[in-house]
Amino acid sequence: MEILSHAITASASAKLSLPRNDNVHRRLVGCRHGFSYLNFRTLRSQRGRRIFSKVQCSQQSSNNSIDFSDPDWKSKFQQDLERRFNIPHITDIFPDAQSFPSTFCLRMRTPVNEDFAEGYPSDEEWHGYINNNDRVLLKVINYSSHKSAGAECIDPNCTWVEQWVHRAGPREKIYFKPEEVKAAIVTCGGLCPGLNDVIRQIVITLEIYGVKNIVGIPFGYRGFSDKDLDEVPLSRKVVQNIHLSGGSLLGVSRGGPSVSDIVTNMEERGINMLFVLGGNGTHAGANAIHNECRKRKLKVAVVGVPKTIDNDILLMDKTFGFDTAVEEAQRAINPAYIEAHSAYHGIGIVKLMGRSSGFIAMQSSLASGQVDICLIPEVPFRLHGPHGVLRHLKYLIETKGSAVVCVAEGAGQNLIEKTNATDASGNIVLGDIGVHIQQETKKYFKELGIPADVKYIDPTYMIRACRANASDGILCTVLGQNAVHGAFAGYGGITVGICNTHYVYFPIPEKQVERLRAALKSLIMAVATFVGDVVYSTSPINKPRLSLAKASTTAFVVRGARQVIIL
Ligand SMILES: Nc1ncnc2c1ncn2[C@@H]1O[C@H](COP(=O)(O)OP(=O)(O)OP(=O)(O)O)[C@@H](O)[C@H]1O
Ligand SMILES: O=P(O)(O)OC[C@H]1O[C@](O)(CO)[C@@H](O)[C@@H]1O
Ligand SMILES: [Mg+2]
């Protein structure tokens, strides 16, 4: 993981007037790709002071810092980036591994009796394969100045540095003979719209390659150890219609066996391609399985498809299920608005998913145009006091007669008692901020002697269990296909994503690292909305349009804020 010097991080959080807790610290951590600079620049624009020339980046993994006085820093940076984004290949471990012409070709997919006016195109003429040296640009904006809104600069001069990642897709040469493949699919963690779509497409694509032996591992990694759980034979026939319903055909779970046990079980079953659908925990597991297979010299391809409904993977445009979640979430906001609007002094509170990032809450608030206050984990806020959320609610009741609050589950965790509980995977069980806000709101208005009709809606599992919408359906389909292409191309320890509308392969560790910074992305988005002057802070309530300096101190008010600038 990349780090900033502690002192600078500390000074940054002091300047932001944010509490110096671990969460905030983590959010300020990050370097390269400009995220630290973006942060520091935000600070600078808030305070008008130049502080970022002092910033030194370092990377724990390689222990090197960027020395901008070195004339070659740019090419060194790019080489380092290429190394970090290198995707592991079977030939790293088996230099003599044989390749074969791909069996994924037009002839396999198109009925031979198809009547083509221009004649039937032969595979040699088909330019549908991806070259291993093809790359996709990671960053597409060339900021001319660090003063540009949302600028992500690497050096103080904001030099343009092309950053490339590996393009996903079918390769002309494959490293597995389809008849020798036993492919397994496993879905882990929580549910997410689109899991079935991805499973379906993986199976269909494997069949196009000519694979006949395809199985599903039931109930996540647990299915590798539980003797009562049989693997599920999969074929196009089995998966044909599974995308029509939500959930996962295979079931999901948290916790489970050790990596060593999983790999031993894979060996016993003869699995040599493993497709892993899951979030950060699942990917940590997938990476460990990949490394264990390498250690045991097993010719196995482990490929991940990132599943996070929260959309908290930084380098990807979006993750599957997120669009659906936003669509469903704003459906839940509407009744909260109707209830609040129809009641005398009505207050509607909606809690949405988002353990450590507020994308669902922000996007669905913006989409609905019915939310007055949106609270996200990235931005600390207060309930009480002159600049607190409750004071602003009172103002809204006095001026508008009703109000709607949308809160992400991970927001305001510092305001409630820690549960100290963890789930089977070791994730911290969060306190219920929605219920807390509901109770505090009722108490506050009661103490003031002002009537308030507070209604609380928690649609979490209704949203998560939905079938994927059209746009997620397409995303899942392409991700599923590319997962199979990656495995056949001989890559392993990789995950598939969409980056600037193109599909890419990332090495899993890079994806995990980036997730730590993901929370920042929605903060960037939130700050960007301030630039558009349509989303503003509640602090102080009588000055609704505030400077950026105040923006990061309290809650966001997003009523009618549809016209946002998202950088
Ligand atoms: N560091 C790790 N190494 C190996 N396996 C892990 C690791 N962390 C989690 N896992 C395993 O990955 C699986 C899923 O983890 P987890 O429950 O955290 O969900 P997730 O993949 O993060 O998805 P979600 O986004 O729904 O939380 C579990 O079976 C867990 O045991
Ligand atoms: O209730 P469960 O199944 O543990 O899952 C809840 C978690 O899953 C997520 O939706 C991520 O998948 C988080 O936002 C949420 O905290
Ligand atoms: Mg997780």
Coordinates of C-alpha atoms and ligand atoms in Angstrom, one line a residue:
M1 CA 0.0 0.0 0.0
E2 CA 1.2 3.5 -0.8
I3 CA 1.7 5.9 2.1
L4 CA 2.1 9.5 2.8
S5 CA 4.3 10.7 5.6
H6 CA 2.4 10.8 8.8
A7 CA 3.3 14.4 9.5
I8 CA 1.9 15.6 6.3
T9 CA -1.2 13.5 6.7
A10 CA -1.7 14.9 10.2
S11 CA -1.3 18.5 9.0
A12 CA -3.7 17.8 6.2
S13 CA -6.4 16.6 8.5
A14 CA -5.8 19.5 10.8
K15 CA -6.3 21.9 8.0
L16 CA -9.5 20.2 6.9
S17 CA -10.7 20.5 10.5
L18 CA -11.7 16.9 10.4
P19 CA -11.4 14.6 13.4
R20 CA -8.0 12.9 13.3
N21 CA -9.4 9.4 13.5
D22 CA -8.3 6.4 11.6
N23 CA -10.9 6.6 9.0
V24 CA -10.0 10.1 8.1
H25 CA -6.4 9.2 8.2
R26 CA -7.0 6.4 5.7
R27 CA -8.9 8.7 3.4
L28 CA -6.0 11.1 3.3
V29 CA -3.6 8.3 2.6
G30 CA -2.7 7.7 -1.0
C31 CA -0.2 8.9 -3.4
R32 CA 0.6 8.5 -7.1
H33 CA -2.1 8.9 -9.6
G34 CA -2.6 12.3 -8.0
F35 CA -5.0 11.5 -5.3
S36 CA -2.9 12.9 -2.6
Y37 CA -2.3 15.9 -4.6
L38 CA -6.0 16.3 -5.3
N39 CA -6.5 16.2 -1.6
F40 CA -3.8 18.6 -0.9
R41 CA -4.9 20.9 -3.6
T42 CA -8.4 20.9 -2.2
L43 CA -6.8 21.9 1.1
R44 CA -4.8 24.6 -0.7
S45 CA -7.8 26.0 -2.4
Q46 CA -9.6 26.1 0.9
R47 CA -6.8 27.7 2.8
G48 CA -5.0 29.5 -0.1
R49 CA -1.7 28.2 1.1
R50 CA 0.8 26.2 -0.8
I51 CA 1.6 23.1 1.0
F52 CA 1.8 20.4 -1.5
S53 CA 5.3 21.0 -2.8
K54 CA 6.4 19.4 0.5
V55 CA 4.6 16.2 -0.3
Q56 CA 6.8 13.1 -0.7
C57 CA 5.2 9.9 -2.0
S58 CA 6.5 6.6 -1.1
Q59 CA 5.5 3.1 -1.8
Q60 CA 5.8 0.5 0.8
S61 CA 6.1 -2.3 -1.7
S62 CA 9.1 -0.9 -3.6
N63 CA 10.3 1.7 -1.0
N64 CA 11.0 4.3 -3.7
S65 CA 9.9 7.9 -3.7
I66 CA 9.4 10.0 -6.7
D67 CA 12.2 12.5 -7.1
F68 CA 10.8 15.1 -9.5
S69 CA 14.2 16.7 -10.0
D70 CA 15.3 13.5 -11.8
P71 CA 14.8 14.2 -15.6
D72 CA 13.8 10.6 -16.0
W73 CA 11.1 10.6 -13.3
K74 CA 8.3 10.4 -15.8
S75 CA 9.6 7.2 -17.6
K76 CA 10.5 5.7 -14.2
F77 CA 7.0 6.4 -13.0
Q78 CA 5.6 4.7 -16.1
Q79 CA 7.9 1.7 -15.7
D80 CA 6.8 1.4 -12.1
L81 CA 3.2 1.6 -13.1
E82 CA 3.6 -1.0 -15.8
R83 CA 5.2 -3.3 -13.2
R84 CA 2.4 -2.6 -10.7
F85 CA -0.3 -3.3 -13.3
N86 CA 1.5 -6.3 -14.8
I87 CA -0.9 -9.2 -15.0
P88 CA 0.4 -12.6 -13.9
H89 CA 0.7 -15.1 -16.7
I90 CA 1.0 -18.9 -16.7
T91 CA 4.4 -18.6 -18.5
D92 CA 5.8 -16.8 -15.4
I93 CA 5.7 -20.2 -13.7
F94 CA 5.7 -22.5 -16.6
P95 CA 8.0 -20.9 -19.2
D96 CA 7.5 -23.8 -21.6
A97 CA 3.7 -23.7 -21.4
Q98 CA 2.3 -24.4 -24.8
S99 CA -0.3 -22.2 -26.5
F100 CA -2.9 -23.2 -29.1
P101 CA -5.0 -21.3 -31.6
S102 CA -8.1 -19.9 -29.9
T103 CA -11.2 -22.0 -30.1
F104 CA -13.2 -18.8 -29.5
C105 CA -13.8 -17.7 -33.0
L106 CA -16.5 -16.8 -35.4
R107 CA -16.9 -20.4 -36.7
M108 CA -17.8 -21.5 -33.2
R109 CA -20.4 -18.8 -32.8
T110 CA -22.0 -18.5 -36.1
P111 CA -24.1 -21.2 -37.7
V112 CA -22.3 -22.4 -40.9
N113 CA -25.4 -22.1 -43.1
E114 CA -25.7 -18.4 -42.3
D115 CA -26.1 -16.5 -45.6
F116 CA -23.5 -13.7 -45.8
A117 CA -23.9 -11.5 -48.8
E118 CA -20.1 -10.9 -48.9
G119 CA -19.3 -14.5 -48.2
Y120 CA -18.4 -16.2 -45.0
P121 CA -15.6 -14.4 -43.2
S122 CA -12.8 -16.8 -42.3
D123 CA -11.2 -16.6 -38.8
E124 CA -8.0 -15.3 -40.3
E125 CA -9.8 -12.3 -41.5
W126 CA -11.5 -11.7 -38.2
H127 CA -9.9 -8.9 -36.3
G128 CA -11.7 -9.7 -33.1
Y129 CA -8.7 -10.7 -31.0
I130 CA -6.9 -8.5 -28.6
N131 CA -3.2 -8.2 -28.8
N132 CA -1.4 -8.8 -25.5
N133 CA 0.3 -5.4 -25.9
D134 CA -3.0 -3.5 -26.2
R135 CA -3.5 -1.0 -23.4
V136 CA -6.2 1.2 -22.1
L137 CA -5.6 4.7 -20.7
L138 CA -6.2 4.8 -17.0
K139 CA -6.6 8.6 -16.8
V140 CA -8.2 10.4 -19.6
I141 CA -8.0 14.1 -18.5
N142 CA -4.9 16.1 -19.2
Y143 CA -5.1 18.7 -16.5
S144 CA -3.1 21.8 -17.5
S145 CA -2.9 23.1 -14.0
H146 CA -3.3 21.8 -10.5
K147 CA -5.8 24.6 -10.1
S148 CA -8.2 22.9 -12.6
A149 CA -11.3 21.6 -10.8
G150 CA -10.7 18.0 -9.7
A151 CA -7.1 18.0 -11.0
E152 CA -5.2 14.9 -10.4
C153 CA -1.6 15.8 -10.7
I154 CA 1.5 13.6 -10.2
D155 CA 4.1 16.4 -9.9
P156 CA 3.9 20.0 -9.0
N157 CA 3.8 21.1 -12.6
C158 CA 0.9 18.8 -13.4
T159 CA 2.8 17.0 -16.1
W160 CA 0.8 14.8 -18.4
V161 CA 1.8 11.2 -17.8
E162 CA 0.1 8.5 -19.8
Q163 CA -0.9 5.6 -17.5
W164 CA -1.8 2.4 -19.2
V165 CA -3.5 -0.8 -18.1
H166 CA -4.1 -4.1 -19.9
R167 CA -6.9 -4.4 -22.3
A168 CA -9.3 -7.3 -21.7
G169 CA -10.7 -9.6 -24.4
P170 CA -10.1 -12.8 -26.3
R171 CA -6.6 -13.6 -27.4
E172 CA -5.6 -15.4 -30.6
K173 CA -3.5 -18.0 -28.6
I174 CA -4.9 -19.8 -25.6
Y175 CA -3.1 -21.8 -22.9
F176 CA -5.7 -24.4 -22.0
K177 CA -7.2 -27.1 -24.2
P178 CA -11.0 -26.8 -23.7
E179 CA -11.3 -30.6 -23.3
E180 CA -8.8 -30.5 -20.4
V181 CA -10.6 -27.7 -18.5
K182 CA -12.6 -28.2 -15.4
A183 CA -14.0 -24.8 -14.7
A184 CA -15.6 -23.8 -11.4
I185 CA -17.6 -20.7 -10.4
V186 CA -18.0 -19.4 -6.9
T187 CA -20.0 -16.4 -5.5
C188 CA -19.0 -15.1 -2.1
G189 CA -19.8 -12.2 0.3
G190 CA -23.2 -10.5 0.2
L191 CA -25.7 -10.6 -2.6
C192 CA -25.5 -8.1 -5.5
P193 CA -27.8 -7.6 -8.5
G194 CA -26.2 -9.2 -11.5
L195 CA -24.5 -12.2 -9.9
N196 CA -26.7 -14.6 -12.0
D197 CA -25.9 -12.6 -15.2
V198 CA -22.2 -13.0 -14.6
I199 CA -22.5 -16.8 -13.8
R200 CA -24.6 -17.2 -16.9
Q201 CA -22.2 -15.5 -19.2
I202 CA -19.2 -17.3 -17.8
V203 CA -20.9 -20.6 -18.5
I204 CA -22.0 -19.6 -22.0
T205 CA -18.5 -18.3 -22.9
L206 CA -16.8 -21.4 -21.6
E207 CA -19.1 -23.5 -23.8
I208 CA -18.2 -21.3 -26.8
Y209 CA -14.6 -22.2 -26.1
G210 CA -15.6 -25.8 -26.1
V211 CA -15.5 -26.5 -22.3
K212 CA -17.9 -29.2 -21.2
N213 CA -16.9 -29.7 -17.6
I214 CA -18.3 -26.7 -15.7
V215 CA -19.4 -26.7 -12.1
G216 CA -20.7 -24.2 -9.5
I217 CA -19.3 -24.3 -6.0
P218 CA -22.3 -23.8 -3.6
F219 CA -22.4 -21.1 -0.9
G220 CA -19.2 -19.3 -1.5
Y221 CA -15.8 -20.7 -0.3
R222 CA -17.7 -22.8 2.2
G223 CA -18.6 -25.1 -0.7
F224 CA -15.0 -26.2 -0.9
S225 CA -15.0 -27.7 2.5
D226 CA -18.5 -28.7 3.5
K227 CA -19.0 -32.3 2.6
D228 CA -22.8 -31.9 2.5
L229 CA -22.6 -29.4 -0.3
D230 CA -22.2 -31.0 -3.8
E231 CA -20.9 -29.1 -6.7
V232 CA -23.5 -28.0 -9.2
P233 CA -23.1 -29.1 -12.8
L234 CA -23.5 -26.1 -15.1
S235 CA -24.4 -25.8 -18.7
R236 CA -26.0 -23.3 -21.0
K237 CA -29.3 -25.1 -20.5
V238 CA -29.0 -24.7 -16.7
V239 CA -28.1 -21.0 -16.7
Q240 CA -30.2 -19.9 -19.7
N241 CA -32.8 -18.0 -17.7
I242 CA -31.1 -17.4 -14.3
H243 CA -30.5 -13.7 -15.0
L244 CA -34.3 -13.2 -14.8
S245 CA -34.1 -13.4 -11.1
G246 CA -32.0 -11.7 -8.4
G247 CA -29.6 -13.5 -5.9
S248 CA -27.1 -16.1 -6.9
L249 CA -28.0 -19.5 -8.3
L250 CA -25.1 -20.9 -6.4
G251 CA -25.7 -19.2 -3.1
V252 CA -23.3 -17.0 -1.1
S253 CA -21.6 -17.0 2.2
R254 CA -19.1 -15.3 4.5
G255 CA -16.3 -17.1 6.3
G256 CA -15.2 -20.5 5.2
P257 CA -12.1 -22.8 4.9
S258 CA -8.5 -21.8 4.8
V259 CA -6.8 -21.1 1.5
S260 CA -4.7 -24.2 1.8
D261 CA -7.8 -26.3 2.2
I262 CA -9.5 -24.7 -0.7
V263 CA -6.5 -25.4 -3.0
T264 CA -6.3 -29.0 -1.8
N265 CA -10.0 -29.4 -2.5
M266 CA -9.5 -27.9 -6.0
E267 CA -6.7 -30.3 -6.7
E268 CA -8.9 -33.3 -5.6
R269 CA -11.7 -32.1 -7.9
G270 CA -9.3 -31.4 -10.8
I271 CA -10.4 -27.7 -11.1
N272 CA -8.0 -25.8 -13.3
M273 CA -10.1 -22.6 -13.9
L274 CA -11.7 -20.8 -11.0
F275 CA -14.0 -17.8 -11.5
V276 CA -14.5 -15.9 -8.3
L277 CA -17.3 -13.4 -7.9
G278 CA -17.0 -11.2 -4.9
G279 CA -15.9 -8.1 -3.1
N280 CA -12.6 -7.2 -1.4
G281 CA -12.6 -10.2 1.0
T282 CA -13.3 -12.6 -1.8
H283 CA -10.6 -11.1 -4.0
A284 CA -8.1 -11.3 -1.1
G285 CA -9.0 -15.0 -1.0
A286 CA -8.8 -15.3 -4.8
N287 CA -5.3 -13.8 -4.8
A288 CA -4.2 -16.1 -2.0
I289 CA -5.6 -19.1 -3.9
H290 CA -3.7 -17.9 -7.0
N291 CA -0.5 -17.6 -5.0
E292 CA -1.0 -21.0 -3.3
C293 CA -1.6 -22.6 -6.7
R294 CA 1.7 -21.1 -8.0
K295 CA 3.5 -22.3 -4.9
R296 CA 2.2 -25.8 -5.6
K297 CA 3.1 -25.5 -9.3
L298 CA -0.5 -26.0 -10.3
K299 CA -1.5 -24.9 -13.8
V300 CA -4.7 -23.1 -12.6
A301 CA -6.2 -19.8 -13.7
V302 CA -7.9 -17.8 -10.9
V303 CA -9.9 -14.9 -12.3
G304 CA -12.1 -12.5 -10.2
V305 CA -15.1 -10.5 -11.2
P306 CA -15.5 -7.6 -8.7
K307 CA -18.8 -7.6 -7.0
T308 CA -19.5 -4.6 -4.9
I309 CA -22.9 -3.0 -4.9
D310 CA -21.3 -0.1 -3.1
N311 CA -19.2 0.8 -6.2
D312 CA -16.2 1.4 -4.1
I313 CA -13.4 0.3 -6.5
L314 CA -11.5 3.4 -7.5
L315 CA -10.0 2.6 -10.8
M316 CA -13.2 1.2 -12.3
D317 CA -16.0 3.3 -13.9
K318 CA -18.5 1.3 -11.9
T319 CA -19.1 -2.2 -10.6
F320 CA -22.0 -4.3 -11.6
G321 CA -25.2 -4.0 -9.5
F322 CA -24.5 -0.4 -8.6
D323 CA -26.8 1.1 -11.3
T324 CA -29.6 -1.2 -10.2
A325 CA -29.1 -0.3 -6.6
V326 CA -29.3 3.4 -7.4
E327 CA -32.4 2.9 -9.4
E328 CA -34.1 0.9 -6.6
A329 CA -32.8 3.2 -3.9
Q330 CA -34.4 6.2 -5.4
R331 CA -37.6 4.2 -5.6
A332 CA -37.3 4.0 -1.8
I333 CA -36.6 7.7 -1.4
N334 CA -39.8 8.6 -3.2
P335 CA -42.2 7.1 -0.5
A336 CA -40.1 8.7 2.2
Y337 CA -40.7 12.0 0.4
I338 CA -44.4 11.4 -0.1
E339 CA -44.8 10.4 3.6
A340 CA -42.9 13.4 4.8
H341 CA -44.6 15.8 2.4
S342 CA -48.0 14.5 3.2
A343 CA -47.6 14.7 7.0
Y344 CA -47.7 17.8 9.2
H345 CA -44.0 18.4 9.9
G346 CA -43.0 15.2 8.2
I347 CA -39.4 13.9 8.2
G348 CA -38.5 10.9 6.1
I349 CA -35.2 9.1 6.8
V350 CA -33.9 6.5 4.4
K351 CA -30.9 4.4 5.1
L352 CA -29.0 2.9 2.2
M353 CA -26.1 0.6 1.8
G354 CA -22.5 1.9 1.8
R355 CA -20.2 0.5 4.4
S356 CA -17.3 2.8 3.7
S357 CA -18.5 4.9 0.7
G358 CA -21.5 6.9 0.0
F359 CA -22.0 6.3 -3.8
I360 CA -25.4 4.7 -3.5
A361 CA -26.7 7.4 -1.1
M362 CA -25.2 10.3 -3.1
Q363 CA -26.3 9.0 -6.6
S364 CA -29.8 8.0 -5.5
S365 CA -30.3 11.3 -3.7
L366 CA -29.2 13.2 -6.8
A367 CA -31.4 11.0 -9.0
S368 CA -34.4 11.5 -6.9
G369 CA -34.2 15.2 -6.4
Q370 CA -36.2 14.7 -3.3
V371 CA -33.5 14.6 -0.6
D372 CA -32.6 17.5 1.6
I373 CA -29.7 16.0 3.5
C374 CA -27.4 13.3 2.3
L375 CA -25.0 11.8 4.8
I376 CA -22.1 9.8 3.6
P377 CA -19.2 8.0 5.4
E378 CA -16.6 10.1 3.8
V379 CA -17.8 13.3 5.4
P380 CA -18.0 13.6 9.2
F381 CA -21.0 15.4 10.5
R382 CA -22.6 16.4 13.8
L383 CA -26.2 15.8 14.8
H384 CA -26.4 18.4 17.6
G385 CA -25.1 21.9 17.8
P386 CA -25.6 25.0 15.7
H387 CA -24.1 23.4 12.6
G388 CA -25.6 20.0 13.2
V389 CA -28.0 18.1 11.1
L390 CA -30.9 18.4 13.6
R391 CA -30.6 22.2 13.7
H392 CA -30.9 22.1 9.9
L393 CA -33.8 19.8 10.0
K394 CA -35.6 22.3 12.3
Y395 CA -34.8 25.0 9.7
L396 CA -36.3 22.9 6.9
I397 CA -39.4 22.2 8.9
E398 CA -39.8 25.9 9.7
T399 CA -39.2 26.9 6.1
K400 CA -40.6 24.1 4.0
G401 CA -42.7 22.1 6.3
S402 CA -41.1 18.7 5.6
A403 CA -37.7 17.2 5.0
V404 CA -36.0 14.0 3.7
V405 CA -32.7 12.6 4.9
C406 CA -30.7 9.9 3.1
V407 CA -28.0 8.3 5.1
A408 CA -25.4 5.7 4.0
E409 CA -25.0 2.9 6.6
G410 CA -21.4 3.7 7.2
A411 CA -22.0 7.4 7.9
G412 CA -21.7 8.9 11.4
Q413 CA -20.3 5.7 13.0
N414 CA -18.4 7.9 15.4
L415 CA -21.8 9.1 16.8
I416 CA -23.0 5.6 17.9
E417 CA -21.7 3.0 20.1
K418 CA -19.4 0.4 18.5
T419 CA -20.8 -3.1 18.4
N420 CA -17.4 -4.7 18.7
A421 CA -19.0 -7.6 16.7
T422 CA -17.6 -9.0 13.5
D423 CA -19.3 -11.3 10.9
A424 CA -18.0 -14.7 9.8
S425 CA -15.5 -13.0 7.4
G426 CA -14.2 -10.7 10.1
N427 CA -16.0 -7.5 8.8
I428 CA -17.0 -5.1 11.6
V429 CA -20.7 -5.1 12.2
L430 CA -21.8 -1.5 12.0
G431 CA -24.1 0.2 14.4
D432 CA -27.4 1.3 12.9
I433 CA -27.0 5.0 12.1
G434 CA -30.5 5.2 10.5
V435 CA -32.3 4.1 13.7
H436 CA -30.0 6.4 15.7
I437 CA -30.9 9.5 13.6
Q438 CA -34.6 8.5 13.8
Q439 CA -34.4 8.4 17.6
E440 CA -32.4 11.5 18.0
T441 CA -34.7 13.4 15.6
K442 CA -37.8 12.4 17.6
K443 CA -36.1 13.3 20.8
Y444 CA -34.9 16.7 19.5
F445 CA -38.2 17.9 18.3
K446 CA -40.0 16.6 21.4
E447 CA -37.6 18.5 23.6
L448 CA -38.2 21.6 21.5
G449 CA -42.0 21.1 21.8
I450 CA -42.3 21.1 18.0
P451 CA -44.4 18.3 16.5
A452 CA -42.6 16.2 14.0
D453 CA -43.8 13.1 12.2
V454 CA -40.7 10.9 11.6
K455 CA -40.8 8.0 9.3
Y456 CA -37.9 5.6 8.8
I457 CA -37.3 3.4 5.8
D458 CA -34.5 0.8 5.5
P459 CA -34.8 -0.9 2.0
T460 CA -31.3 -2.5 2.1
Y461 CA -32.1 -6.1 1.4
M462 CA -35.0 -5.3 -1.0
I463 CA -32.5 -3.4 -3.1
R464 CA -29.7 -6.0 -2.9
A465 CA -32.0 -8.9 -3.9
C466 CA -33.2 -7.2 -7.1
R467 CA -32.6 -8.6 -10.6
A468 CA -30.0 -6.5 -12.5
N469 CA -31.4 -3.7 -14.7
A470 CA -30.6 -3.4 -18.4
S471 CA -27.4 -1.5 -18.0
D472 CA -26.0 -3.8 -15.3
G473 CA -27.1 -6.8 -17.4
I474 CA -24.9 -5.6 -20.2
L475 CA -22.0 -4.9 -17.9
C476 CA -22.3 -8.3 -16.3
T477 CA -22.4 -10.0 -19.7
V478 CA -19.2 -8.3 -20.9
L479 CA -17.4 -8.8 -17.6
G480 CA -18.3 -12.5 -17.5
Q481 CA -17.1 -13.0 -21.1
N482 CA -13.8 -11.2 -20.4
A483 CA -13.2 -13.3 -17.3
V484 CA -13.2 -16.4 -19.4
H485 CA -11.0 -14.8 -22.1
G486 CA -8.5 -13.9 -19.4
A487 CA -8.3 -17.4 -18.1
F488 CA -7.9 -19.0 -21.5
A489 CA -5.3 -16.4 -22.4
G490 CA -3.2 -17.9 -19.5
Y491 CA -3.7 -15.0 -17.0
G492 CA -4.4 -15.7 -13.4
G493 CA -4.6 -13.6 -10.2
I494 CA -6.5 -11.0 -12.2
T495 CA -9.8 -9.3 -12.0
V496 CA -11.9 -7.7 -14.7
G497 CA -13.2 -4.2 -14.8
I498 CA -14.4 -1.3 -16.9
C499 CA -12.2 1.7 -17.2
N500 CA -13.1 4.7 -19.2
T501 CA -15.7 2.6 -21.0
H502 CA -13.2 -0.1 -22.0
Y503 CA -12.7 -3.5 -20.4
V504 CA -9.4 -4.1 -18.6
Y505 CA -7.6 -6.7 -16.6
F506 CA -6.1 -5.6 -13.3
P507 CA -3.8 -7.7 -11.1
I508 CA -5.7 -8.5 -8.0
P509 CA -3.4 -6.8 -5.5
E510 CA -3.6 -3.5 -7.3
K511 CA -7.4 -3.7 -7.1
Q512 CA -7.2 -4.4 -3.4
V513 CA -4.9 -1.5 -2.8
E514 CA -7.1 0.9 -4.7
R515 CA -10.1 -0.1 -2.8
L516 CA -8.6 1.5 0.3
R517 CA -8.7 4.8 -1.5
A518 CA -12.1 4.2 -3.0
A519 CA -14.0 6.1 -0.3
L520 CA -12.1 9.1 -1.5
K521 CA -13.8 8.9 -4.9
S522 CA -17.2 9.8 -3.6
L523 CA -15.7 12.5 -1.6
I524 CA -14.1 13.9 -4.7
M525 CA -17.5 13.6 -6.4
A526 CA -19.1 15.4 -3.5
V527 CA -16.6 18.1 -3.5
A528 CA -17.0 18.4 -7.2
T529 CA -20.7 19.0 -6.8
F530 CA -19.8 22.0 -4.7
V531 CA -17.9 23.4 -7.6
G532 CA -21.2 23.2 -9.5
D533 CA -22.8 25.1 -6.7
V534 CA -25.8 22.9 -6.6
V535 CA -24.9 20.8 -3.6
Y536 CA -24.1 22.7 -0.4
S537 CA -23.4 22.2 3.2
T538 CA -25.7 22.7 6.1
S539 CA -23.2 24.8 7.9
P540 CA -24.2 27.4 8.7
I541 CA -27.8 27.0 7.8
N542 CA -28.5 30.6 7.0
K543 CA -25.9 30.7 4.4
P544 CA -26.8 27.8 2.1
R545 CA -24.2 28.4 -0.6
L546 CA -20.9 27.9 1.1
S547 CA -17.3 27.9 0.2
L548 CA -15.4 24.7 -0.2
A549 CA -13.8 25.3 3.2
K550 CA -17.1 24.7 4.9
A551 CA -18.1 22.0 2.5
S552 CA -16.3 19.2 4.1
T553 CA -17.3 19.9 7.7
T554 CA -20.9 18.8 7.8
A555 CA -23.7 17.2 5.9
F556 CA -24.6 17.7 2.3
V557 CA -27.9 19.2 1.2
V558 CA -28.8 18.1 -2.2
R559 CA -32.4 19.1 -2.7
G560 CA -33.1 19.5 -6.4
A561 CA -29.4 19.0 -7.1
R562 CA -29.6 17.2 -10.4
Q563 CA -27.2 19.4 -12.3
V564 CA -24.0 18.2 -10.8
I565 CA -20.5 18.2 -12.1
I566 CA -19.0 14.8 -11.5
L567 CA -15.3 14.7 -12.2
Ligands
LIG1 N1 -7.8 -11.9 3.6 C1 -8.5 -13.0 3.2 N2 -7.9 -14.1 2.7 C2 -8.6 -15.1 2.3 N3 -9.9 -15.2 2.3 C3 -10.6 -14.1 2.7 C4 -9.9 -12.9 3.2 N4 -10.9 -12.0 3.5 C5 -12.0 -12.6 3.3 N5 -11.9 -13.8 2.8 C6 -13.0 -14.8 2.4 O1 -13.7 -14.2 1.3 C7 -15.1 -14.5 1.5 C8 -15.9 -13.2 1.3 O2 -15.4 -12.2 2.2 P1 -16.4 -11.1 2.7 O3 -17.5 -11.8 3.5 O4 -15.6 -10.1 3.4 O5 -17.1 -10.5 1.5 P2 -16.6 -9.6 0.3 O6 -16.0 -10.5 -0.8 O7 -15.8 -8.5 0.8 O8 -18.0 -9.1 -0.3 P3 -19.0 -7.9 0.3 O9 -18.7 -6.7 -0.7 O10 -20.3 -8.4 0.1 O11 -18.6 -7.6 1.7 C9 -15.3 -15.1 2.8 O12 -15.5 -16.5 2.6 C10 -14.0 -14.9 3.5 O13 -13.6 -16.0 4.4
LIG2 O1 -25.9 -8.0 5.8 P1 -24.7 -8.6 5.1 O2 -25.1 -9.7 4.3 O3 -23.6 -8.9 6.0 O4 -24.2 -7.5 4.0 C1 -24.1 -6.1 4.3 C2 -23.0 -5.5 3.6 O5 -22.9 -5.8 2.3 C3 -22.7 -4.7 1.5 O6 -23.9 -4.4 0.8 C4 -21.6 -4.9 0.5 O7 -21.8 -6.0 -0.3 C5 -22.4 -3.5 2.4 O8 -22.8 -2.3 2.0 C6 -23.1 -4.0 3.6 O9 -22.5 -3.5 4.8
MG3 MG -16.3 -6.7 1.8

